[in-house]
XYZ file of C-alpha atoms in Angstrom:
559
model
C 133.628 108.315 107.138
C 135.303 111.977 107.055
C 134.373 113.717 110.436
C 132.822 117.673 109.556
C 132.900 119.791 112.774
C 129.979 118.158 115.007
C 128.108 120.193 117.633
C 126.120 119.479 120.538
C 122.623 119.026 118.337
C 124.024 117.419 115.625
C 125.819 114.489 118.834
C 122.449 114.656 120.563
C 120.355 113.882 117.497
C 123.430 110.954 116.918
C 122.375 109.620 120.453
C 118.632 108.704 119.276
C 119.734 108.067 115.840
C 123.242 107.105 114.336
C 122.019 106.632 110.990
C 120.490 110.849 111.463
C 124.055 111.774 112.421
C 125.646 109.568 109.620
C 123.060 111.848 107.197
C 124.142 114.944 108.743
C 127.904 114.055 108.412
C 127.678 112.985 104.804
C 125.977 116.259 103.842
C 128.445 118.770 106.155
C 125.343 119.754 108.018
C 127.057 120.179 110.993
C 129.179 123.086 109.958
C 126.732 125.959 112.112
C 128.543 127.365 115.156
C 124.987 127.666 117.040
C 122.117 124.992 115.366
C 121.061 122.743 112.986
C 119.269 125.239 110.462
C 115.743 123.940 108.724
C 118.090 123.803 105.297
C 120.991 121.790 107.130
C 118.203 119.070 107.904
C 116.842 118.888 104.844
C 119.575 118.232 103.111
C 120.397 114.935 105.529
C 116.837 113.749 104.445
C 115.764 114.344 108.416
C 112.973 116.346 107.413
C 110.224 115.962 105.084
C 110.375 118.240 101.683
C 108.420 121.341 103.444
C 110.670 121.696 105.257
C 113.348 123.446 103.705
C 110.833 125.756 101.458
C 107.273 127.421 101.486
C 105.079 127.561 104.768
C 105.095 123.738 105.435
C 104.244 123.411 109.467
C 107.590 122.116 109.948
C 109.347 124.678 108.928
C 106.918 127.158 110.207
C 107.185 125.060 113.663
C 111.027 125.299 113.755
C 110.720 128.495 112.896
C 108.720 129.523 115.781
C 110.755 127.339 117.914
C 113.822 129.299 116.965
C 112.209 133.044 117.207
C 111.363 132.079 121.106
C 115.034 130.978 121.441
C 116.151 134.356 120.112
C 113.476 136.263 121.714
C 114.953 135.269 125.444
C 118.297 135.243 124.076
C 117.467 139.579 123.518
C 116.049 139.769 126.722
C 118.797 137.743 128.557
C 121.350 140.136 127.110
C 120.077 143.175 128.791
C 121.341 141.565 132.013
C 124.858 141.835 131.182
C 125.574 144.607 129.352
C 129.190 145.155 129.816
C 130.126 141.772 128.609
C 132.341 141.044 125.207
C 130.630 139.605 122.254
C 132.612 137.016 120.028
C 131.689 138.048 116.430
C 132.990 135.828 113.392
C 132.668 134.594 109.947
C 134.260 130.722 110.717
C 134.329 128.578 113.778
C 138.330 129.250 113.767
C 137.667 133.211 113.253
C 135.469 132.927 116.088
C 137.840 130.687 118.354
C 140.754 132.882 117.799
C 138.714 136.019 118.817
C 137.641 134.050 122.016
C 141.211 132.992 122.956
C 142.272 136.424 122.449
C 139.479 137.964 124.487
C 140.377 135.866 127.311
C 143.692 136.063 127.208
C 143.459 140.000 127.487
C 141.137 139.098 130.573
C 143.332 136.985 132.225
C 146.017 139.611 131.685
C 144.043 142.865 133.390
C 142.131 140.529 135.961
C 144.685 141.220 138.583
C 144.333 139.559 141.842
C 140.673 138.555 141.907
C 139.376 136.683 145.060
C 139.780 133.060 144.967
C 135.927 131.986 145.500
C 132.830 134.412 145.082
C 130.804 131.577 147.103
C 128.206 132.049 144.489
C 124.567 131.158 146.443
C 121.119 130.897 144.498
C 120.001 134.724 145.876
C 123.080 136.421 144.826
C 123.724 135.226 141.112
C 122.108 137.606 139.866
C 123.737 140.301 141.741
C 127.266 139.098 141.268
C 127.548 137.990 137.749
C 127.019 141.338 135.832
C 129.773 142.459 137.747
C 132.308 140.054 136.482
C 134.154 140.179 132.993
C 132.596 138.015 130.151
C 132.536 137.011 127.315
C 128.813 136.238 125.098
C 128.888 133.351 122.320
C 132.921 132.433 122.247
C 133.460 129.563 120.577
C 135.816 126.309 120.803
C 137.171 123.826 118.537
C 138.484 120.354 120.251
C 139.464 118.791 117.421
C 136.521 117.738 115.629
C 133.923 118.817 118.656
C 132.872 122.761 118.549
C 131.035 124.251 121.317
C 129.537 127.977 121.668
C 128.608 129.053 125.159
C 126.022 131.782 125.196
C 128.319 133.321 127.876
C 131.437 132.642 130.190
C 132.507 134.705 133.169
C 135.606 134.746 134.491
C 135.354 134.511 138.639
C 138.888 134.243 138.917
C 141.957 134.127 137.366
C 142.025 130.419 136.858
C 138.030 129.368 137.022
C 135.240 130.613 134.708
C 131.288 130.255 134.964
C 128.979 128.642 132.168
C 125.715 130.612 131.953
C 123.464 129.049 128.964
C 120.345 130.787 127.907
C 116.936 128.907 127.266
C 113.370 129.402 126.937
C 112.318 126.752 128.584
C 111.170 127.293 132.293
C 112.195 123.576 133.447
C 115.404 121.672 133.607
C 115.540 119.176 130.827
C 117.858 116.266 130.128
C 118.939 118.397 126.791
C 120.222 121.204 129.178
C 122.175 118.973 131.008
C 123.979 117.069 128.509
C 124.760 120.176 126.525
C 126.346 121.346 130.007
C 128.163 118.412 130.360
C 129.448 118.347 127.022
C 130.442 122.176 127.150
C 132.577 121.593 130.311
C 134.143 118.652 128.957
C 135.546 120.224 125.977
C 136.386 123.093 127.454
C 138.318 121.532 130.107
C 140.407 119.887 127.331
C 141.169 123.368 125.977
C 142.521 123.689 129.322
C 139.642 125.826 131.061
C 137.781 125.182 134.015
C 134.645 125.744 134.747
C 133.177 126.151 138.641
C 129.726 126.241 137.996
C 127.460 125.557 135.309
C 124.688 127.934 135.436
C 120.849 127.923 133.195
C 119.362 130.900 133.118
C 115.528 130.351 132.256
C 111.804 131.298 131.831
C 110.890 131.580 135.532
C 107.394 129.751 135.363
C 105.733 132.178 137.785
C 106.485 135.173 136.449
C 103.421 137.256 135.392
C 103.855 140.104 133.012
C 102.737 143.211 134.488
C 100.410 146.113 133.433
C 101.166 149.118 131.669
C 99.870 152.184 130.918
C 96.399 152.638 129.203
C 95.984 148.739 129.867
C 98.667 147.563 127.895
C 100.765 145.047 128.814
C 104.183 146.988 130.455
C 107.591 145.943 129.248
C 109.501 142.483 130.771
C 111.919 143.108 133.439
C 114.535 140.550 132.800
C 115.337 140.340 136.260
C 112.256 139.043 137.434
C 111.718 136.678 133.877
C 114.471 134.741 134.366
C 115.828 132.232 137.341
C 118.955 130.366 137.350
C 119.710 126.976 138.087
C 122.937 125.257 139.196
C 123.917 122.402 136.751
C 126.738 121.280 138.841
C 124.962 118.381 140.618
C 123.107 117.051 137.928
C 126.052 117.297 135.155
C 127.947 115.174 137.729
C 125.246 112.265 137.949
C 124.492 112.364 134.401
C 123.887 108.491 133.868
C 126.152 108.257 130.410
C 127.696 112.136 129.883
C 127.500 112.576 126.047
C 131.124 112.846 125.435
C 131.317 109.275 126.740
C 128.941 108.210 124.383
C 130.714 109.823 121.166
C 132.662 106.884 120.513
C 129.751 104.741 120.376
C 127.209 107.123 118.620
C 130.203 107.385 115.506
C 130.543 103.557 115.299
C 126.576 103.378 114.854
C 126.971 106.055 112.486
C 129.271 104.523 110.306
C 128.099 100.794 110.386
C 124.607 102.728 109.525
C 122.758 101.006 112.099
C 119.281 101.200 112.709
C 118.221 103.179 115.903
C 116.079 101.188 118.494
C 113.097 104.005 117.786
C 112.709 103.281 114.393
C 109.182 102.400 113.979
C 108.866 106.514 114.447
C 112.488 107.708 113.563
C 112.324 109.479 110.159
C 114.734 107.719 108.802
C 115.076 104.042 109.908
C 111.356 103.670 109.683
C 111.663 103.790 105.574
C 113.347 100.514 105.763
C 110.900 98.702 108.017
C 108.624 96.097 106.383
C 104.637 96.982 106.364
C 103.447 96.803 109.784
C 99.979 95.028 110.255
C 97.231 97.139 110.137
C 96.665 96.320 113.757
C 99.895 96.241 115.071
C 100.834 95.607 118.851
C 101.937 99.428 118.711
C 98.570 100.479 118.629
C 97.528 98.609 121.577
C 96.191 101.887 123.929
C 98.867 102.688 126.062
C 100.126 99.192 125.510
C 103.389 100.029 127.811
C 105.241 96.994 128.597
C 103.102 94.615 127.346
C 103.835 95.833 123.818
C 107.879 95.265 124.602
C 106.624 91.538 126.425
C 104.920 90.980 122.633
C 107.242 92.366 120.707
C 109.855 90.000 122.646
C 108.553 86.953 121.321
C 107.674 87.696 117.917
C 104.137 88.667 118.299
C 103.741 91.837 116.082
C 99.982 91.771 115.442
C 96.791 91.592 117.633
C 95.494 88.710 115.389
C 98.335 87.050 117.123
C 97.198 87.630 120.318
C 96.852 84.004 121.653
C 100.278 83.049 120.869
C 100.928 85.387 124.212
C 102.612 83.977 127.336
C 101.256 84.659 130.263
C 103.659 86.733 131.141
C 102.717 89.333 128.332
C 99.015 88.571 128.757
C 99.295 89.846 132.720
C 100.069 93.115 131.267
C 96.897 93.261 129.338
C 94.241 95.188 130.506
C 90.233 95.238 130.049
C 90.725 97.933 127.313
C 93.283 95.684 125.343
C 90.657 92.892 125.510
C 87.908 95.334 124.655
C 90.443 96.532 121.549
C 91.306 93.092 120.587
C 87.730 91.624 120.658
C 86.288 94.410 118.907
C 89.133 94.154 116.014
C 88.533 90.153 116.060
C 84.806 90.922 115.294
C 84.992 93.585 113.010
C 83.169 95.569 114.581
C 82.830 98.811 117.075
C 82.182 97.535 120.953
C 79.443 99.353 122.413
C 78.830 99.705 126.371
C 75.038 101.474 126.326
C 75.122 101.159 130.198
C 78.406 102.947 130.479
C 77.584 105.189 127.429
C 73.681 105.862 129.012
C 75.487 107.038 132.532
C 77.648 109.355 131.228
C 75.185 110.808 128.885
C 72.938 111.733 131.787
C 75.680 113.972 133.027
C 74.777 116.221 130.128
C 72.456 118.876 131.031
C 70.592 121.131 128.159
C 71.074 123.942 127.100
C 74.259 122.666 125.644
C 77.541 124.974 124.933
C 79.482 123.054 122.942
C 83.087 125.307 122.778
C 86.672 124.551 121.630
C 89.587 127.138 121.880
C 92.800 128.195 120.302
C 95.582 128.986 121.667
C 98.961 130.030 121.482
C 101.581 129.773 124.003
C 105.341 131.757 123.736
C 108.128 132.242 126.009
C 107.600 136.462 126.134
C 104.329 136.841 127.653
C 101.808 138.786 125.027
C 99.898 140.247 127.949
C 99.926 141.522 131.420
C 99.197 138.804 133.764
C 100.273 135.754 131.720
C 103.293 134.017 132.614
C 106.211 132.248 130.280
C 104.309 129.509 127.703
C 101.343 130.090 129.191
C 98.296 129.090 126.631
C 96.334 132.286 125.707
C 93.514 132.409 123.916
C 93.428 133.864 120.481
C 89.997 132.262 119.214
C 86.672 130.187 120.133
C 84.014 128.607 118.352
C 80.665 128.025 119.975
C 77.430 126.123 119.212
C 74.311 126.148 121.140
C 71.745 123.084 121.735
C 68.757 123.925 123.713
C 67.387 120.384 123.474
C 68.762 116.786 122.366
C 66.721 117.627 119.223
C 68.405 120.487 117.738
C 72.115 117.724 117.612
C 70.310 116.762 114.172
C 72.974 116.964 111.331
C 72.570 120.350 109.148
C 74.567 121.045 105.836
C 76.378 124.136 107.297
C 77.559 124.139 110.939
C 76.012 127.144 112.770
C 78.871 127.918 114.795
C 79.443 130.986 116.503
C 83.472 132.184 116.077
C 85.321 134.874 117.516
C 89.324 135.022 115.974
C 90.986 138.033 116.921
C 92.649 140.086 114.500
C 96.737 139.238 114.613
C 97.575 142.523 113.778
C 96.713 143.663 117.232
C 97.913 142.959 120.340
C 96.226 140.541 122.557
C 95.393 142.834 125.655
C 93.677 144.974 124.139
C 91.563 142.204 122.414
C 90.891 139.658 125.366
C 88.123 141.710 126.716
C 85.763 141.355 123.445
C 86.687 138.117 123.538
C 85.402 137.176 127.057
C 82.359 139.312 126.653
C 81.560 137.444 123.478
C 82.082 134.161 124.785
C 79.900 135.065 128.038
C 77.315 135.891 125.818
C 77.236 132.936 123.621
C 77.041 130.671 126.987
C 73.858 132.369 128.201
C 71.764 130.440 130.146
C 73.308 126.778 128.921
C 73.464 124.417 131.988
C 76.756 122.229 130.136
C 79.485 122.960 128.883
C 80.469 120.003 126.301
C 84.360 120.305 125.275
C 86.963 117.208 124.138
C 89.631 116.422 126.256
C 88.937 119.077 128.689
C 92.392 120.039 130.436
C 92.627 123.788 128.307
C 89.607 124.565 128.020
C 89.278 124.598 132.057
C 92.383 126.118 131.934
C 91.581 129.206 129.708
C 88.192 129.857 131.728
C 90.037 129.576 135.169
C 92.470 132.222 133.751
C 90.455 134.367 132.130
C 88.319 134.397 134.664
C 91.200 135.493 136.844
C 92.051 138.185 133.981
C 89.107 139.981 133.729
C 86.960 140.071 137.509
C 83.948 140.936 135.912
C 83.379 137.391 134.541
C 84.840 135.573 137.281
C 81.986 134.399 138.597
C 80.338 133.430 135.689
C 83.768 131.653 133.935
C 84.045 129.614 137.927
C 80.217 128.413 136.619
C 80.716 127.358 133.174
C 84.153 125.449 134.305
C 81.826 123.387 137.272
C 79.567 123.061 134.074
C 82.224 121.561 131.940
C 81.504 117.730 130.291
C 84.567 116.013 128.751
C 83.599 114.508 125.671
C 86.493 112.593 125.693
C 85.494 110.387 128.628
C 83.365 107.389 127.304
C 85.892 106.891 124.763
C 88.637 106.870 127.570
C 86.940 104.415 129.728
C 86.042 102.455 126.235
C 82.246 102.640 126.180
C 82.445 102.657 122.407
C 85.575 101.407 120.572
C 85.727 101.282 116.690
C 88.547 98.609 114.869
C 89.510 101.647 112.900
C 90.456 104.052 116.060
C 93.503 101.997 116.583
C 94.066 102.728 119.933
C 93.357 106.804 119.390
C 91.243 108.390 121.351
C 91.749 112.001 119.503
C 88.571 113.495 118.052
C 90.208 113.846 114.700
C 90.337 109.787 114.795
C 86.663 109.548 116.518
C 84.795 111.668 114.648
C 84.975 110.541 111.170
C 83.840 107.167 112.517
C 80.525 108.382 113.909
C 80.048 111.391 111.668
C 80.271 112.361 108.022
C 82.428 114.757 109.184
C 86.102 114.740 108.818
C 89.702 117.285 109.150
C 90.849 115.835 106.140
C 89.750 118.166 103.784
C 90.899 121.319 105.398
C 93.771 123.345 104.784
C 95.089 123.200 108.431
C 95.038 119.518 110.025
C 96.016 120.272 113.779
C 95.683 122.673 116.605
C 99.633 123.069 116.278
C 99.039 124.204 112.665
C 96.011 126.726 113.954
C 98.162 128.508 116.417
C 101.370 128.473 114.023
C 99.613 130.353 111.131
C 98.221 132.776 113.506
C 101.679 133.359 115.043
C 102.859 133.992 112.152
C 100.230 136.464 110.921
C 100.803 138.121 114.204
C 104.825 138.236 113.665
C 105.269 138.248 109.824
C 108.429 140.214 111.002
C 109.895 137.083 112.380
C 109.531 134.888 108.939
C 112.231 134.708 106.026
C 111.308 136.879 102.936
C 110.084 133.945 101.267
C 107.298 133.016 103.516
C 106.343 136.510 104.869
C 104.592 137.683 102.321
C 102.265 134.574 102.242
C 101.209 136.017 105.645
C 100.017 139.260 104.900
C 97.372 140.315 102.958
C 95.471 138.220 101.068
C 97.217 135.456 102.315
C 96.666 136.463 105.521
C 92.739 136.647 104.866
C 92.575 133.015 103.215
C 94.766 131.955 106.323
C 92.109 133.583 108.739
C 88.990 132.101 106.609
C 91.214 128.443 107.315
C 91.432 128.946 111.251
C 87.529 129.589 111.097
C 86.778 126.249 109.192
C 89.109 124.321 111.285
C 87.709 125.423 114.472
C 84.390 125.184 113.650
C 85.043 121.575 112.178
C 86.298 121.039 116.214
C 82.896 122.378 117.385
C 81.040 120.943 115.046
C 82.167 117.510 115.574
C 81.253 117.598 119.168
C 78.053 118.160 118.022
C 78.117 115.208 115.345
C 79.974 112.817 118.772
C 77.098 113.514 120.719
C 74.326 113.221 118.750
C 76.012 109.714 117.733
C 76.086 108.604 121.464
C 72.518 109.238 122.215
C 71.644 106.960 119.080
C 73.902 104.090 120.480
C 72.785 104.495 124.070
C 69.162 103.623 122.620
């Protein structure tokens, strides 16, 4: 197997998957000095065909993923302005430029101190002082690495500082650390700290004039973090694990996550149609099964009773129901809950987005912000009859504008449509008590009333959590896309967007056609953006509207 140049994401990919580095490797898709493009992926057969063309919402996804990256990136450079960027065509254009750049550092950095005793409140202050360099690159062999920047503190020791988006320390950031200082002390440079400059996660953007949202003071976005401990108590540091991940890769082994690995699960037999996997948070007693051959429910009693401790009441409940053939129904449990419902009934779902650059004043780094709601009224259990149409009342801001100056109408709206109802009926309430806590906190005029309608809230969710009802055909999902086409006519599975992740993607994207390759911009604008806006209204209203087909099916099974 000939070795292309391998980066950190192409290695950490290799450490879930040797047979996805092996695909990278035999297609060169390792050759980018920075990431693994959408195209690169493709190519190795990672990624599904729409992917690497049209508006599929992967490519859309990494996409997005990528504009946040570049978005701090921007906002980290204003920090250190007097720094030297590495510019090149090839990894050994942009190597030589580094090695050149440092050596002319080395040369004019005189007699520096030895130690600048770096503490957490002064990194900021001393670092765009020193010399640096942004993006150099080195080549160890076949291993190429790309710091976003190195300083030099002295004339012997240099600082990692690597940008991300992210607001928490993740085992991604460390490895990549690790990995960074480990090939960069074979090219014979040492590093004293490894630094991560993030999202801080309590920053709030502040105000502006007129109301707008005022511009992001990259001092007070970002925080660093030392890496220095953690690199050093890194259970298995990546480079160790390099000669490993390459014999994987070319004995093409299966990974040990290949039931959901993209590419090892295409050569796994048919799973049953009730396979121990979908055993509800099965947890170890799906490894216990698995263990000794058991690989569907059917063969349940073959269990030892080791496996079978691990089993709770809901795996029994699961397993008797799917022995049965038929949904279990608990009308005590289901009755109890159902007289927590109070009418008038709000049924409500949002959308959201969430980004790493605040789009308003007062909303901190990936904070969930709402860009849309649908509503439906019930005044009394009669009016959950099934209609043809659902009667929902929507409010989708327009993406061309910015969000501050569109949050206001969208409260007021929302405050309006809740008049009077005494419950609030949402699925899986965790955001939508979110978004009225923070609005609330956004706009003091409708605190009081968003505090009420969050004590009013009534998670829909919760007798199919605590397995009142259980339908064969859920297998172990408790989502409401899997729910409601069980107890309704109703079903996602005609629309043209299929998940909240898809909702929020397309209206990024309207918002920031700016951000999208040629090919894919265009379908964003215009008419494509109105067909795309006509799609977020069906698929939200499909969310409200099933709520309304979920309840109206528990009150005829609690009878």
């Amino acid at each position: 197997m000939n070795l292309p140049v391998l980066d950190f994401p192409s290695l950490w990919r290799g450490t879930r998957c040797a047979r996805q580095l092996r695909s990278i490797i035999e297609t060169s898709a390792c050759f980018n000095p920075k990431l693994c493009g959408p195209d690169d992926l493709q190519a190795a057969g990672i990624f599904p065909p729409g992917l690497r063309s049209g508006e599929g919402a992967e490519r859309l996804d990494w996409l997005f993923n990528r504009q946040q990256e570049q978005d701090v990136h921007d906002l980290a450079a204003a920090l250190f302005p007097g720094v030297r960027r590495i510019e090149g065509d090839t990894l050994w254009e942009i190597e030589g430029e580094t090695l050149r750049e440092m050596g002319w550092l080395g040369a004019t950095a005189g007699k520096r101190q030895k130690s600048l005793n770096l503490h957490k409140d002064n990194w900021m202050d001393v670092l765009p002082r020193l010399p640096g360099l942004a993006d150099p690159g080195f080549l160890d062999r076949f291993l190429w690495v790309r710091p976003d920047y190195l300083f030099q503190e002295t004339e012997t020791t240099w600082i990692l500082v690597m940008v991300r988006s992210g607001s928490r320390l993740r085992d991604s950031y460390i490895a990549e650390a690790g990995f960074i200082q480990t090939v960069l002390a074979r090219k014979g440079i040492q590093l004293s700290q490894c630094l991560l400059l993030g999202a801080n996660e309590n920053y709030l953007r502040p105000s502006g004039a007129a109301g707008e949202a005022g511009p992001i003071n990259a001092r007070d976005f970002f925080q660093l973090h030392s890496l220095n401990h953690s690199i050093k108590h890194q259970r298995q540091p990546l480079i160790d694990a390099i000669p490993r991940i390459l014999t994987d890769a070319g004995a093409d082994r299966p990974c040990d996550q290949a039931r959901t690995c993209p590419l090892c699960s295409q050569d796994l037999p048919a799973a049953p149609e009730h396979s121990v996997h979908t055993l509800h948070r099965g947890g170890k007693a799906v490894d216990l099964l698995e263990a000794q051959g058991i690989h569907d429910l059917a063969d349940i009693d073959r269990a030892d009773a080791k496996a079978r401790a691990e089993l709770k009441d809901r795996h029994f409940i699961q397993i008797n129901s799917i022995r049965n053939g038929r949904p279990h129904v608990d009308r005590s449990g289901l009755s109890s809950f159902l007289r927590t419902i109070r009418f008038p009934v709000l049924f409500l779902d949002f959308e959201t987005t969430a980004q790493a650059l605040p789009p308003a004043a007062g909303i901190r780094p990936w904070e969930h912000v709402p860009f849309m709601f649908s509503a439906h009224r019930a005044e009394t259990p009669a009016d959950l009859a099934p209609v043809a149409e659902p009667p929902a009342l929507i409010y989708l801001m327009d993406p061309r504008k910015s969000r501050q100056e569109q949050l206001p109408a969208l409260a007021a709206s929302l405050v309006s449509a809740a008049e009077g109802c005494a419950s609030v009926v949402v699925y899986g309430g965790a955001l939508e008590s979110h978004v009225l806590l923070r609005l609330g906190q956004l706009l003091p005029e409708h605190a009081r009333r968003f505090g009420e309608l969050r004590s009013a809230l009534v998670d829909l969710q919760i007798p199919f959590q605590q397995f009142h009802y259980y339908h064969p055909r859920q297998y172990g999902k408790l989502s409401l896309k899997k729910v409601l086409p069980l107890l309704s006519q109703s079903s996602h599975l005609d629309l043209d967007l299929q998940s909240g992740g898809e909702a929020n993607l397309s209206f990024y994207s309207m918002a920031n056609p700016q951000a999208l390759p040629p090919d894919i911009g265009d379908a964003f604008q215009g008419d494509g953006a109105n067909a795309r806006l006509a799609a977020l209204r069906r698929y939200c209203a499909m969310d409200t509207w099933g709520l309304v087909g979920i309840l109206s099916a528990l009150f005829a099974l609690a009878e």
